[in-house]
CSV table of C-alpha atoms in Angstrom, one decimal:
chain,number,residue,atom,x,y,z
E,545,UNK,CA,18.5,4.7,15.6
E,546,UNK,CA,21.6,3.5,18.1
E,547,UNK,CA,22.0,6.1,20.6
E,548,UNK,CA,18.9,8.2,19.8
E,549,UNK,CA,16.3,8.3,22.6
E,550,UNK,CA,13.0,6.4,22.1
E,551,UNK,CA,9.8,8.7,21.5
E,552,UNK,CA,7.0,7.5,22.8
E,553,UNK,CA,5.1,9.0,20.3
E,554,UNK,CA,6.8,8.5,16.9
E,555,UNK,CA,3.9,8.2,14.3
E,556,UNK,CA,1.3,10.5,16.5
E,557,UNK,CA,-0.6,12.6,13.2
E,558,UNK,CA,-1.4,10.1,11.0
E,559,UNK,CA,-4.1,8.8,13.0
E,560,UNK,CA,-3.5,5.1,14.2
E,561,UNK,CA,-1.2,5.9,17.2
E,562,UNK,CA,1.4,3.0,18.6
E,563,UNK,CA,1.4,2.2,22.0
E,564,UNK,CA,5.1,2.3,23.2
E,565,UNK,CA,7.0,-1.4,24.0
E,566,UNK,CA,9.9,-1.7,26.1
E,567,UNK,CA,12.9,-2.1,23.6
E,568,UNK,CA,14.1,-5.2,25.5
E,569,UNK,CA,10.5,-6.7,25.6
E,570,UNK,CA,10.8,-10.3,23.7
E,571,UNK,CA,9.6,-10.8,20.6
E,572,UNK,CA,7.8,-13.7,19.7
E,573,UNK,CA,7.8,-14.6,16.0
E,574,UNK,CA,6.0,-16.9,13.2
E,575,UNK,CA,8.3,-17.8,10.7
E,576,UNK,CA,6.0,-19.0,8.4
E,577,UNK,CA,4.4,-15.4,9.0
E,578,UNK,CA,7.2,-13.9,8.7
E,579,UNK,CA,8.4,-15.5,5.6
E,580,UNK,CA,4.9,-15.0,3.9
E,581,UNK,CA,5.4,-10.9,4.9
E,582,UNK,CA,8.6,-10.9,3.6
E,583,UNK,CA,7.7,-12.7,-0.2
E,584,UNK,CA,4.2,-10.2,0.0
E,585,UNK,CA,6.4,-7.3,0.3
E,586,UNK,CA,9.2,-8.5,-2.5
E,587,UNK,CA,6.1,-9.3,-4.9
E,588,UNK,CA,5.0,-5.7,-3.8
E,589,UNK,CA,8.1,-4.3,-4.6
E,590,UNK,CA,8.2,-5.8,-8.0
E,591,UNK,CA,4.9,-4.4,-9.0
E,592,UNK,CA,5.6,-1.2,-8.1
E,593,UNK,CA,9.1,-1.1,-10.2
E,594,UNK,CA,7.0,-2.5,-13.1
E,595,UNK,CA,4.2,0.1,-12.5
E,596,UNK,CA,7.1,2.9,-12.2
E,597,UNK,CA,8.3,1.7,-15.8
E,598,UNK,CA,4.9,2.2,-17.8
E,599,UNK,CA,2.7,5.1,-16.1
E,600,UNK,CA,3.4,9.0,-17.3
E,601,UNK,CA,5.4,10.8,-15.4
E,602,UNK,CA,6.6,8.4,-12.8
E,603,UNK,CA,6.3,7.9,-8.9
E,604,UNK,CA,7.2,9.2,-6.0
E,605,UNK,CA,9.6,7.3,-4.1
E,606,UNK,CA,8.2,3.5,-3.1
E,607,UNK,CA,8.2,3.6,0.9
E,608,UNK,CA,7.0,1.2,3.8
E,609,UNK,CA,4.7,3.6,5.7
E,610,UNK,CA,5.2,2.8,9.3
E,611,UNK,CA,2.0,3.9,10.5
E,612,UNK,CA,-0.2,1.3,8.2
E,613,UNK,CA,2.7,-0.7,7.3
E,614,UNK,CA,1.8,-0.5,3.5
E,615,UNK,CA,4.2,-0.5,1.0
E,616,UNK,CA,3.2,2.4,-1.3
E,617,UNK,CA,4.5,5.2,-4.3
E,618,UNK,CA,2.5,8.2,-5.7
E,619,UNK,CA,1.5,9.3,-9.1
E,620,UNK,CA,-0.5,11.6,-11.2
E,621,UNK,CA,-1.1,15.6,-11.4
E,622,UNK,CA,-1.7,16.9,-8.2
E,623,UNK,CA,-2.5,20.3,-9.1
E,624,UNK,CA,-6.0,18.6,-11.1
E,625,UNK,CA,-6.7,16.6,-8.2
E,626,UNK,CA,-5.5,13.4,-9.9
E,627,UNK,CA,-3.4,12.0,-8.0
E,628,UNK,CA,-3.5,8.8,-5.9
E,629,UNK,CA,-1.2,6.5,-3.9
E,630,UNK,CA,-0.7,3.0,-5.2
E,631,UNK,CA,0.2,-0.1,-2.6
E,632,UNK,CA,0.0,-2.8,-0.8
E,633,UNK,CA,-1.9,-3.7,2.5
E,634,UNK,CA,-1.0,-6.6,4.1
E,635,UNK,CA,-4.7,-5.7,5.6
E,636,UNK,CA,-6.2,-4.0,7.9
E,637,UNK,CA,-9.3,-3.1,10.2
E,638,UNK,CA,-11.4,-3.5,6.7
E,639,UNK,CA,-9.9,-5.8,4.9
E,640,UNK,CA,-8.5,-9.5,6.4
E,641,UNK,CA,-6.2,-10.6,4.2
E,642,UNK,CA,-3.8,-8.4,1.9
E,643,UNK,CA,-4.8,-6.3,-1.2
E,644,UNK,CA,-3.6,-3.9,-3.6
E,645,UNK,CA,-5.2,-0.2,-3.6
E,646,UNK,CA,-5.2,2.7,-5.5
E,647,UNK,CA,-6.3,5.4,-3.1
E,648,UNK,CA,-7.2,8.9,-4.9
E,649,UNK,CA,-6.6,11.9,-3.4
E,650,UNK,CA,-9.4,13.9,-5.1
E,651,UNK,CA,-12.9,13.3,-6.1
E,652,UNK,CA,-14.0,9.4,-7.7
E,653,UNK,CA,-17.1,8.9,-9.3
E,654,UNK,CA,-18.5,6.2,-7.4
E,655,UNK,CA,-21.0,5.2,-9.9
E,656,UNK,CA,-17.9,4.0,-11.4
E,657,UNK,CA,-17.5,0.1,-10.5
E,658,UNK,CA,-13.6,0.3,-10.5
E,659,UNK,CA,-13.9,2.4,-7.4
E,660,UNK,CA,-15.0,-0.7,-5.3
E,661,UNK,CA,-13.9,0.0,-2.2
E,662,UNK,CA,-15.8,1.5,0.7
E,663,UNK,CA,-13.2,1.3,3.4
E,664,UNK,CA,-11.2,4.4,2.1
E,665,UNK,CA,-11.6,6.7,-1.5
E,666,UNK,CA,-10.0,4.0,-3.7
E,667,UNK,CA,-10.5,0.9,-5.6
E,668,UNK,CA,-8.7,-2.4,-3.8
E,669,UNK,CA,-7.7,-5.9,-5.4
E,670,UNK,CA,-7.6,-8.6,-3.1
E,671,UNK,CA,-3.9,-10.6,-3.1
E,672,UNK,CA,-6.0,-14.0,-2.9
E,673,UNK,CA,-7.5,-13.3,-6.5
E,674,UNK,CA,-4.3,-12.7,-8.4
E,675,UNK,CA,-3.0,-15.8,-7.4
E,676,UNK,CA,-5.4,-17.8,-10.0
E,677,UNK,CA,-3.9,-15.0,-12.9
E,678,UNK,CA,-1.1,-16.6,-15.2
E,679,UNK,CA,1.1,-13.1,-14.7
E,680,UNK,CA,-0.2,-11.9,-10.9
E,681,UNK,CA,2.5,-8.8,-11.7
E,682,UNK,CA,1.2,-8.0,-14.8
E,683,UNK,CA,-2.4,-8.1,-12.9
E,684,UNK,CA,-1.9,-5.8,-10.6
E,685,UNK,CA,-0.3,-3.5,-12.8
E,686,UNK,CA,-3.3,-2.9,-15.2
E,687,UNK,CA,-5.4,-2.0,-12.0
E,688,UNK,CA,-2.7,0.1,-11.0
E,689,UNK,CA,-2.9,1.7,-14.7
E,690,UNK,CA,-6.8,1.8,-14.9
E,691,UNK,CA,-6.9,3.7,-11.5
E,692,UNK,CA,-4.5,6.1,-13.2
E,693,UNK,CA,-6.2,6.8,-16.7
E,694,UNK,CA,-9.3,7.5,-14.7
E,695,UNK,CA,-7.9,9.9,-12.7
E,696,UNK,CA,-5.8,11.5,-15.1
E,697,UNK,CA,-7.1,10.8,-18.4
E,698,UNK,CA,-5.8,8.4,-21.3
């Protein structure tokens, strides 16, 4: 962005506006947050490749949505209302700690226990719980694939 003039309002339409900050306000930082942020987001990254690898036809590019800060791909037929976006949260005002979501675009049958979540139309997997699994990748991808298939069919 050198040279290009600040917007004030750079992610107004998506709903959770940011308050400009002077660009030469300081900026106080954890390290042990920031380290933790940074090994969510690689662990994030490798789930996503691995899910990439195994579900029918693909994602979408993987991107770190500014506006949530979720790092998140798309998949599945759009045209039957099947598709969903698949990601990671580091949390939010719903959730305290991070989680994995599959968020479908279209109708869910709620009566359906994997669509657990209440906070948005999705199903979410808490980060703290795949820490006990002996493949936490692996983990995450099933749900990732079971959110799929039930969208989209076997």
């Amino acid at each position: 962005f050198a040279g290009e003039p600040f917007e004030e309002k750079w992610f107004d339409g998506f709903g959770d506006e940011l308050a400009p900050q002077p660009l030469d306000r300081p900026f106080d930082l954890d390290r042990e947050a920031a380290s933790f942020i940074g090994e969510l987001f690689a662990f994030g990254g490798r789930v996503l490749r691995s899910f990439s690898e195994v579900v029918p036809g693909g994602i979408t590019e993987i991107w770190l949505w500014p506006e949530h800060f979720d790092l998140a791909t798309e998949a599945g037929a759009e045209e039957r209302g099947a598709k969903a976006s698949y990601g990671l949260s580091p949390g939010d005002h719903a959730h305290d700690e991070p989680y994995f979501y599959v968020s479908a675009w279209g109708e869910i049958d709620r009566a359906d226990g994997f669509w657990n979540d209440s906070a948005f139309n999705g199903a979410s997997l808490d980060y703290r719980d795949l820490m006990s699994s002996d493949d936490p990748v692996d983990a995450v991808v099933r749900f990732f694939l079971e959110g799929f298939e039930k969208l989209n069919g076997s």
